[in-house]
Amino acid sequence: MIAVIDLPRQIDAELAADIEKESAFVSPFLHRLRVTGGRGAVELEIAGRAKDAEVQGKVERFLDAMLKRVHRFEPRIFQHNERRDDGPFATGVHDELKRRGWLFDYGNGHVALSGPALALAQLIDAKAAELYAQHFQATPRSFPAMVDAKILHRCGYFDSHPNAVSFVGHMIEDFDGIEAFRQANSCAAAPQMPEAGHVHLPGLCLNPAACFACYPTLEGQRIGEQGAAFTWQGRVFRYESRNIAGLDRLWEFNVRELVLVGGEQHVADCRRRVLPVIGALAETFDLECRIETASDPFFATVSAARTFWQRAQEVKNEIMLAVEPGPDGAARALACGSINLHGQFFGDRFEIMTEGGGTAATSCVGLGIERWVLAGFSQHGFDAERWPAEVRRAIFG
Ligand SMILES: [Zn+2]
């Protein structure tokens, strides 16, 4: 069934897009929410068997929270790279990668890469690691995909992004329950999941932000005057509900991460120095790129205050790469990474100190590798000749 709710005011296009996207987390019975043409109302598509009033109540509370957002922040642009390749943007990149056997899509936002797509992913990652070692003396690290809920709680993740968490569950140690699960599956055509009462959530999650795993390993340490830098490739998981889409928005993806630790001034200097380094990376792959102010996609009820704070303080920058146009044919840029200044937040939570005895500041830079791959094939297509020579040799052989 279709219902319409009038908005108290006409909203801007940015807020309308956020409302449509984040409505995925309102109710499993809300199939679709669309902001109408004049942006003065929303149209709901509610599952037939749902209690309409209950779903509408949730939508109203959601809209109430979303409408508190202050928008119309003009993004500040800190870095801009033009591409030299003047060929047209490719379209249908995801399908073409699949057709060539360079991408296998399992569905539900996780993919496998091979051939030139894998070679490109590895080259982007390796070039970034090389630049971070050269400019920040970053030392390599490695971290697990699982993260303890206690760490996420200390990082404030449940408070800011409760909708995006992926929990790890296991069968409760119960002979009859495990046997029932085995029997249900032994002759079934499709997998049979255990009943909720037989699954335990032991307080482990799949890591939703690469850098979280790093801070506990620095707990109680004193960081020297020169600061410290760490880099690695992390596997990251963010549940995106019905917004999952191709390489644009995966549930599981790879991130090349850089974490910088030290005094407030040192970290601020590093953040300034990282801008041309990302520019150099975009240059290597000849990608149209800009770095601009941004804010996190917080859960609706906390987004108003935090979005305002992040944008006003300019503590988050996004690395925007041009990708294939959307269904309406309009040019599109995708956030393919972010640069974040955390101040003393993590230093405080994990008792990381500077040599002078103060609390250390931190900053991180994360690059979403699969989105860089999408940007690469969007901007240069599938004709090897259009790629920069060095990259062409590495990925096409
Ligand atoms: Zn981070």
Short mmCIF file of C-alpha atoms and ligand atoms in Angstrom, two decimals:
data_model
loop_
_atom_site.label_atom_id
_atom_site.label_comp_id
_atom_site.label_asym_id
_atom_site.label_seq_id
_atom_site.Cartn_x
_atom_site.Cartn_y
_atom_site.Cartn_z
CA MET A 1 0.00 0.00 0.00
CA ILE A 2 1.05 3.59 -0.65
CA ALA A 3 0.90 6.39 1.93
CA VAL A 4 1.99 10.02 1.75
CA ILE A 5 3.34 12.10 4.64
CA ASP A 6 3.68 15.87 4.21
CA LEU A 7 6.92 17.44 5.41
CA PRO A 8 6.75 20.60 7.55
CA ARG A 9 8.92 22.41 4.99
CA GLN A 10 10.48 21.97 1.59
CA ILE A 11 13.85 20.25 2.00
CA ASP A 12 17.04 20.53 -0.09
CA ALA A 13 18.22 17.86 -2.51
CA GLU A 14 21.07 16.66 -0.27
CA LEU A 15 18.76 16.01 2.69
CA ALA A 16 16.20 14.36 0.38
CA ALA A 17 18.88 11.94 -0.86
CA ASP A 18 20.00 11.16 2.72
CA ILE A 19 16.41 10.55 3.84
CA GLU A 20 15.79 8.14 0.96
CA LYS A 21 19.04 6.27 1.60
CA GLU A 22 18.75 6.01 5.37
CA SER A 23 15.07 5.03 5.26
CA ALA A 24 16.42 1.49 4.63
CA PHE A 25 16.77 1.19 8.42
CA VAL A 26 13.25 2.32 9.42
CA SER A 27 11.21 -0.90 9.19
CA PRO A 28 11.49 -4.26 7.39
CA PHE A 29 7.91 -3.58 6.17
CA LEU A 30 8.85 -0.27 4.55
CA HIS A 31 9.77 -1.36 1.02
CA ARG A 32 10.55 2.09 -0.27
CA LEU A 33 10.48 5.72 0.76
CA ARG A 34 10.61 8.35 -1.94
CA VAL A 35 10.76 12.11 -1.50
CA THR A 36 8.22 13.56 -3.94
CA GLY A 37 9.12 15.86 -6.84
CA GLY A 38 8.60 19.14 -4.98
CA ARG A 39 10.55 17.79 -1.94
CA GLY A 40 7.66 18.73 0.34
CA ALA A 41 6.38 15.23 1.11
CA VAL A 42 7.44 11.58 1.23
CA GLU A 43 5.69 8.64 -0.39
CA LEU A 44 5.84 5.29 1.42
CA GLU A 45 5.45 1.84 -0.05
CA ILE A 46 4.44 -0.42 2.84
CA ALA A 47 4.15 -4.23 2.72
CA GLY A 48 0.52 -5.37 2.54
CA ARG A 49 0.54 -7.42 5.75
CA ALA A 50 2.20 -4.73 7.89
CA LYS A 51 0.42 -2.62 10.46
CA ASP A 52 0.39 0.67 8.53
CA ALA A 53 0.05 2.87 11.59
CA GLU A 54 3.07 1.24 13.23
CA VAL A 55 5.26 1.73 10.13
CA GLN A 56 4.04 5.31 9.67
CA GLY A 57 4.84 6.03 13.32
CA LYS A 58 8.42 4.85 12.78
CA VAL A 59 8.70 6.93 9.60
CA GLU A 60 7.47 10.01 11.46
CA ARG A 61 10.05 9.55 14.25
CA PHE A 62 12.76 8.98 11.62
CA LEU A 63 11.77 12.12 9.67
CA ASP A 64 11.67 14.11 12.87
CA ALA A 65 15.29 13.17 13.59
CA MET A 66 16.44 13.70 10.00
CA LEU A 67 14.83 17.13 9.67
CA LYS A 68 16.98 18.44 12.53
CA ARG A 69 20.02 18.17 10.24
CA VAL A 70 21.56 21.42 9.18
CA HIS A 71 22.50 21.16 5.55
CA ARG A 72 23.64 23.56 2.88
CA PHE A 73 27.25 23.49 4.00
CA GLU A 74 29.32 24.49 0.98
CA PRO A 75 32.08 21.86 0.89
CA ARG A 76 35.59 23.29 0.93
CA ILE A 77 37.87 21.74 -1.67
CA PHE A 78 41.45 21.10 -0.57
CA GLN A 79 42.90 19.25 -3.51
CA HIS A 80 41.83 18.79 -7.09
CA ASN A 81 43.32 16.51 -9.75
CA GLU A 82 42.10 16.60 -13.36
CA ARG A 83 42.54 13.49 -15.49
CA ARG A 84 44.62 13.64 -18.68
CA ASP A 85 42.67 10.89 -20.49
CA ASP A 86 39.97 12.72 -22.47
CA GLY A 87 38.00 9.62 -23.47
CA PRO A 88 34.39 9.18 -22.33
CA PHE A 89 33.45 7.56 -19.01
CA ALA A 90 32.62 3.85 -19.23
CA THR A 91 29.12 2.76 -18.18
CA GLY A 92 27.96 -0.55 -16.75
CA VAL A 93 31.43 -1.17 -15.27
CA HIS A 94 30.24 -3.75 -12.74
CA ASP A 95 28.48 -5.86 -15.39
CA GLU A 96 31.38 -5.58 -17.81
CA LEU A 97 33.85 -6.73 -15.11
CA LYS A 98 31.55 -9.69 -14.45
CA ARG A 99 31.22 -10.50 -18.14
CA ARG A 100 35.01 -10.59 -18.51
CA GLY A 101 35.32 -12.87 -15.47
CA TRP A 102 37.33 -10.24 -13.55
CA LEU A 103 34.67 -9.90 -10.86
CA PHE A 104 32.51 -12.52 -9.19
CA ASP A 105 29.53 -11.11 -7.30
CA TYR A 106 28.23 -13.40 -4.54
CA GLY A 107 25.29 -11.03 -3.88
CA ASN A 108 24.69 -9.29 -0.54
CA GLY A 109 27.62 -6.93 -1.01
CA HIS A 110 30.68 -9.12 -1.22
CA VAL A 111 32.76 -9.79 -4.33
CA ALA A 112 35.84 -11.61 -5.59
CA LEU A 113 38.28 -9.99 -8.03
CA SER A 114 40.65 -11.53 -10.55
CA GLY A 115 42.65 -10.62 -13.66
CA PRO A 116 43.21 -6.91 -14.36
CA ALA A 117 40.63 -5.85 -11.72
CA LEU A 118 42.62 -7.67 -9.03
CA ALA A 119 45.93 -6.39 -10.42
CA LEU A 120 44.55 -2.84 -10.25
CA ALA A 121 43.29 -3.32 -6.66
CA GLN A 122 46.71 -4.64 -5.62
CA LEU A 123 48.56 -1.85 -7.40
CA ILE A 124 46.44 0.90 -5.79
CA ASP A 125 47.05 -0.68 -2.40
CA ALA A 126 50.79 -1.13 -2.98
CA LYS A 127 51.30 2.42 -4.33
CA ALA A 128 49.49 3.90 -1.31
CA ALA A 129 51.58 1.77 1.09
CA GLU A 130 54.75 2.91 -0.72
CA LEU A 131 53.75 6.60 -0.51
CA TYR A 132 52.90 6.28 3.21
CA ALA A 133 56.28 4.65 3.93
CA GLN A 134 58.09 7.34 1.96
CA HIS A 135 56.28 10.40 3.35
CA PHE A 136 55.36 9.31 6.88
CA GLN A 137 57.80 6.43 7.58
CA ALA A 138 54.69 4.34 8.21
CA THR A 139 55.47 0.87 9.54
CA PRO A 140 53.44 -2.08 8.30
CA ARG A 141 50.87 -3.70 10.59
CA SER A 142 48.28 -6.44 10.32
CA PHE A 143 44.96 -6.74 12.16
CA PRO A 144 42.16 -9.33 12.33
CA ALA A 145 38.74 -8.98 10.69
CA MET A 146 37.00 -9.61 14.03
CA VAL A 147 36.84 -6.91 16.67
CA ASP A 148 35.71 -7.14 20.27
CA ALA A 149 32.47 -5.30 21.06
CA LYS A 150 34.29 -3.73 24.03
CA ILE A 151 36.62 -1.99 21.58
CA LEU A 152 33.75 -0.78 19.37
CA HIS A 153 31.98 0.48 22.46
CA ARG A 154 35.08 2.40 23.57
CA CYS A 155 35.38 3.81 20.04
CA GLY A 156 31.78 5.08 20.32
CA TYR A 157 30.65 3.04 17.31
CA PHE A 158 27.41 1.63 18.78
CA ASP A 159 26.44 5.15 19.76
CA SER A 160 26.96 6.61 16.29
CA HIS A 161 26.42 3.82 13.72
CA PRO A 162 24.25 1.16 15.46
CA ASN A 163 22.58 0.19 12.17
CA ALA A 164 25.83 -0.78 10.40
CA VAL A 165 27.19 -3.37 12.87
CA SER A 166 27.80 -7.00 11.77
CA PHE A 167 27.73 -9.39 14.75
CA VAL A 168 29.48 -12.75 14.88
CA GLY A 169 27.29 -15.55 16.28
CA HIS A 170 27.89 -19.22 17.05
CA MET A 171 25.80 -22.25 18.04
CA ILE A 172 25.19 -22.46 21.78
CA GLU A 173 27.08 -25.46 23.19
CA ASP A 174 23.96 -27.61 23.43
CA PHE A 175 24.06 -31.18 22.12
CA ASP A 176 20.37 -31.33 21.13
CA GLY A 177 20.33 -27.88 19.58
CA ILE A 178 23.45 -28.58 17.48
CA GLU A 179 22.06 -31.97 16.38
CA ALA A 180 18.73 -30.38 15.39
CA PHE A 181 20.64 -27.82 13.29
CA ARG A 182 22.67 -30.62 11.64
CA GLN A 183 19.58 -32.70 10.84
CA ALA A 184 17.66 -29.74 9.44
CA ASN A 185 20.51 -29.19 6.97
CA SER A 186 21.48 -32.77 6.10
CA CYS A 187 18.60 -33.28 3.66
CA ALA A 188 17.54 -29.70 2.92
CA ALA A 189 17.87 -28.17 -0.52
CA ALA A 190 18.71 -24.75 0.96
CA PRO A 191 20.63 -23.85 4.13
CA GLN A 192 18.51 -23.85 7.28
CA MET A 193 19.62 -21.28 9.83
CA PRO A 194 19.36 -22.25 13.51
CA GLU A 195 16.57 -20.78 15.63
CA ALA A 196 17.54 -17.52 17.30
CA GLY A 197 17.41 -19.21 20.73
CA HIS A 198 20.23 -21.56 19.67
CA VAL A 199 22.60 -18.83 18.58
CA HIS A 200 24.81 -16.90 20.96
CA LEU A 201 26.31 -13.48 20.25
CA PRO A 202 29.56 -13.61 22.24
CA GLY A 203 30.33 -9.92 21.84
CA LEU A 204 32.45 -10.09 18.73
CA CYS A 205 31.81 -8.11 15.57
CA LEU A 206 33.28 -7.80 12.11
CA ASN A 207 35.40 -4.66 12.08
CA PRO A 208 33.47 -1.67 10.63
CA ALA A 209 36.42 0.80 10.43
CA ALA A 210 39.97 -0.31 9.77
CA CYS A 211 41.67 1.91 12.36
CA PHE A 212 39.69 0.70 15.42
CA ALA A 213 41.82 -2.44 15.68
CA CYS A 214 45.01 -0.37 15.95
CA TYR A 215 44.30 1.72 19.08
CA PRO A 216 44.17 -1.09 21.69
CA THR A 217 47.67 -2.16 20.58
CA LEU A 218 48.95 1.33 21.51
CA GLU A 219 47.31 1.39 24.94
CA GLY A 220 49.53 2.80 27.67
CA GLN A 221 52.32 3.69 25.22
CA ARG A 222 54.20 6.95 25.02
CA ILE A 223 54.68 8.22 21.49
CA GLY A 224 57.93 10.10 20.77
CA GLU A 225 58.32 13.63 19.42
CA GLN A 226 58.46 12.45 15.80
CA GLY A 227 55.07 10.77 16.18
CA ALA A 228 54.31 7.30 14.85
CA ALA A 229 52.62 6.07 11.69
CA PHE A 230 51.18 2.65 10.85
CA THR A 231 49.75 1.29 7.62
CA TRP A 232 48.02 -1.93 6.56
CA GLN A 233 45.26 -3.36 4.42
CA GLY A 234 42.20 -4.05 6.53
CA ARG A 235 38.98 -5.90 5.75
CA VAL A 236 35.99 -3.79 6.68
CA PHE A 237 32.29 -4.65 7.09
CA ARG A 238 29.35 -2.23 7.10
CA TYR A 239 25.79 -3.48 6.84
CA GLU A 240 24.03 -1.34 4.23
CA SER A 241 20.63 -3.08 3.97
CA ARG A 242 18.90 -2.41 0.63
CA ASN A 243 21.46 0.29 -0.26
CA ILE A 244 23.98 -2.43 -1.17
CA ALA A 245 24.84 -1.87 -4.84
CA GLY A 246 27.63 -3.28 -7.03
CA LEU A 247 31.10 -1.91 -6.28
CA ASP A 248 29.51 1.38 -5.12
CA ARG A 249 28.33 0.03 -1.81
CA LEU A 250 29.58 -3.31 -0.53
CA TRP A 251 29.01 -4.97 2.85
CA GLU A 252 32.59 -6.28 2.92
CA PHE A 253 35.47 -4.34 1.37
CA ASN A 254 39.20 -3.71 1.64
CA VAL A 255 40.74 -0.55 3.00
CA ARG A 256 44.34 0.71 2.83
CA GLU A 257 44.65 2.45 6.16
CA LEU A 258 47.13 4.94 7.54
CA VAL A 259 47.04 5.86 11.24
CA LEU A 260 49.06 8.83 12.52
CA VAL A 261 49.71 9.31 16.24
CA GLY A 262 51.54 12.08 18.09
CA GLY A 263 51.12 15.59 19.51
CA GLU A 264 48.18 17.69 18.30
CA GLN A 265 50.41 19.89 16.11
CA HIS A 266 52.32 16.96 14.59
CA VAL A 267 49.08 15.20 13.62
CA ALA A 268 47.62 18.39 12.15
CA ASP A 269 50.81 18.83 10.07
CA CYS A 270 50.58 15.24 8.83
CA ARG A 271 46.96 15.79 7.82
CA ARG A 272 48.06 18.80 5.75
CA ARG A 273 50.92 16.82 4.21
CA VAL A 274 48.67 13.88 3.32
CA LEU A 275 46.59 15.93 0.85
CA PRO A 276 49.25 16.14 -1.91
CA VAL A 277 50.20 12.50 -1.21
CA ILE A 278 46.64 11.41 -2.07
CA GLY A 279 46.88 13.78 -5.04
CA ALA A 280 50.03 11.93 -6.16
CA LEU A 281 48.21 8.59 -5.86
CA ALA A 282 45.32 9.88 -8.02
CA GLU A 283 47.93 11.23 -10.47
CA THR A 284 49.61 7.79 -10.77
CA PHE A 285 46.30 6.31 -11.93
CA ASP A 286 45.30 9.49 -13.83
CA LEU A 287 42.07 9.89 -11.87
CA GLU A 288 39.84 12.93 -11.62
CA CYS A 289 39.84 13.49 -7.86
CA ARG A 290 38.99 16.13 -5.29
CA ILE A 291 39.30 16.19 -1.53
CA GLU A 292 36.58 18.12 0.31
CA THR A 293 34.93 18.62 3.71
CA ALA A 294 32.41 15.94 4.64
CA SER A 295 30.66 14.25 7.54
CA ASP A 296 29.97 10.64 8.53
CA PRO A 297 26.65 8.98 7.68
CA PHE A 298 25.55 8.86 11.34
CA PHE A 299 22.38 7.10 12.46
CA ALA A 300 19.39 9.47 12.20
CA THR A 301 18.94 10.20 15.92
CA VAL A 302 22.53 11.40 16.42
CA SER A 303 23.20 12.82 12.98
CA ALA A 304 22.01 16.41 13.48
CA ALA A 305 24.49 17.39 16.17
CA ARG A 306 27.43 15.31 14.96
CA THR A 307 27.10 16.16 11.28
CA PHE A 308 27.10 19.84 12.20
CA TRP A 309 30.09 19.42 14.52
CA GLN A 310 32.16 17.45 11.96
CA ARG A 311 31.50 19.89 9.16
CA ALA A 312 31.97 23.01 11.26
CA GLN A 313 35.27 21.73 12.70
CA GLU A 314 36.39 20.35 9.31
CA VAL A 315 37.60 17.14 10.96
CA LYS A 316 36.56 14.91 8.09
CA ASN A 317 37.56 15.15 4.44
CA GLU A 318 36.39 12.83 1.73
CA ILE A 319 38.41 11.72 -1.29
CA MET A 320 35.92 12.02 -4.13
CA LEU A 321 36.67 10.17 -7.37
CA ALA A 322 34.58 10.60 -10.49
CA VAL A 323 32.77 7.37 -11.45
CA GLU A 324 30.39 6.29 -14.20
CA PRO A 325 27.24 8.45 -14.48
CA GLY A 326 24.08 7.41 -12.62
CA PRO A 327 20.90 6.08 -14.28
CA ASP A 328 19.85 9.69 -15.02
CA GLY A 329 23.09 10.25 -16.97
CA ALA A 330 24.36 12.90 -14.52
CA ALA A 331 28.08 13.06 -13.65
CA ARG A 332 28.82 11.38 -10.35
CA ALA A 333 31.64 11.33 -7.80
CA LEU A 334 31.93 8.70 -5.10
CA ALA A 335 33.64 8.97 -1.69
CA CYS A 336 36.54 6.56 -2.23
CA GLY A 337 38.28 7.35 1.01
CA SER A 338 38.38 9.71 3.94
CA ILE A 339 40.88 11.68 5.99
CA ASN A 340 39.85 12.01 9.63
CA LEU A 341 41.19 14.13 12.47
CA HIS A 342 40.16 12.55 15.79
CA GLY A 343 41.81 15.04 18.17
CA GLN A 344 42.50 13.28 21.49
CA PHE A 345 39.37 11.10 21.30
CA PHE A 346 41.16 7.75 20.82
CA GLY A 347 44.22 8.86 22.82
CA ASP A 348 41.88 9.49 25.73
CA ARG A 349 39.85 6.31 25.35
CA PHE A 350 42.93 4.08 25.02
CA GLU A 351 45.36 6.04 27.21
CA ILE A 352 47.87 6.74 24.47
CA MET A 353 50.32 9.42 25.63
CA THR A 354 52.98 11.65 24.12
CA GLU A 355 56.50 11.75 25.53
CA GLY A 356 55.74 15.12 27.10
CA GLY A 357 53.04 13.43 29.20
CA GLY A 358 50.00 14.77 27.31
CA THR A 359 47.30 12.71 25.64
CA ALA A 360 48.23 11.76 22.07
CA ALA A 361 46.18 12.95 19.11
CA THR A 362 45.36 10.63 16.19
CA SER A 363 44.33 10.88 12.60
CA CYS A 364 43.54 8.25 9.98
CA VAL A 365 43.30 7.97 6.21
CA GLY A 366 41.27 5.10 4.74
CA LEU A 367 41.04 4.24 1.04
CA GLY A 368 38.20 1.99 -0.14
CA ILE A 369 40.07 -0.16 -2.65
CA GLU A 370 37.06 -1.56 -4.53
CA ARG A 371 35.72 1.97 -5.10
CA TRP A 372 39.11 3.04 -6.49
CA VAL A 373 38.85 0.07 -8.88
CA LEU A 374 35.38 1.22 -9.94
CA ALA A 375 36.72 4.76 -10.48
CA GLY A 376 39.66 3.44 -12.54
CA PHE A 377 37.51 1.46 -14.95
CA SER A 378 34.88 4.26 -15.01
CA GLN A 379 37.45 6.88 -16.05
CA HIS A 380 39.62 4.82 -18.45
CA GLY A 381 37.29 2.05 -19.59
CA PHE A 382 38.44 -1.32 -20.91
CA ASP A 383 40.76 -0.18 -23.69
CA ALA A 384 44.28 -0.69 -22.25
CA GLU A 385 45.66 2.16 -24.40
CA ARG A 386 43.78 4.76 -22.35
CA TRP A 387 45.49 3.83 -19.07
CA PRO A 388 48.77 5.50 -17.96
CA ALA A 389 51.67 3.43 -19.36
CA GLU A 390 53.06 2.25 -16.03
CA VAL A 391 49.62 1.17 -14.77
CA ARG A 392 48.74 -0.43 -18.12
CA ARG A 393 51.81 -2.70 -18.01
CA ALA A 394 51.06 -3.75 -14.44
CA ILE A 395 47.39 -4.55 -14.91
CA PHE A 396 47.02 -5.66 -18.53
CA GLY A 397 50.44 -7.33 -18.87
ZN ZN B 1 40.01 5.25 10.63
#
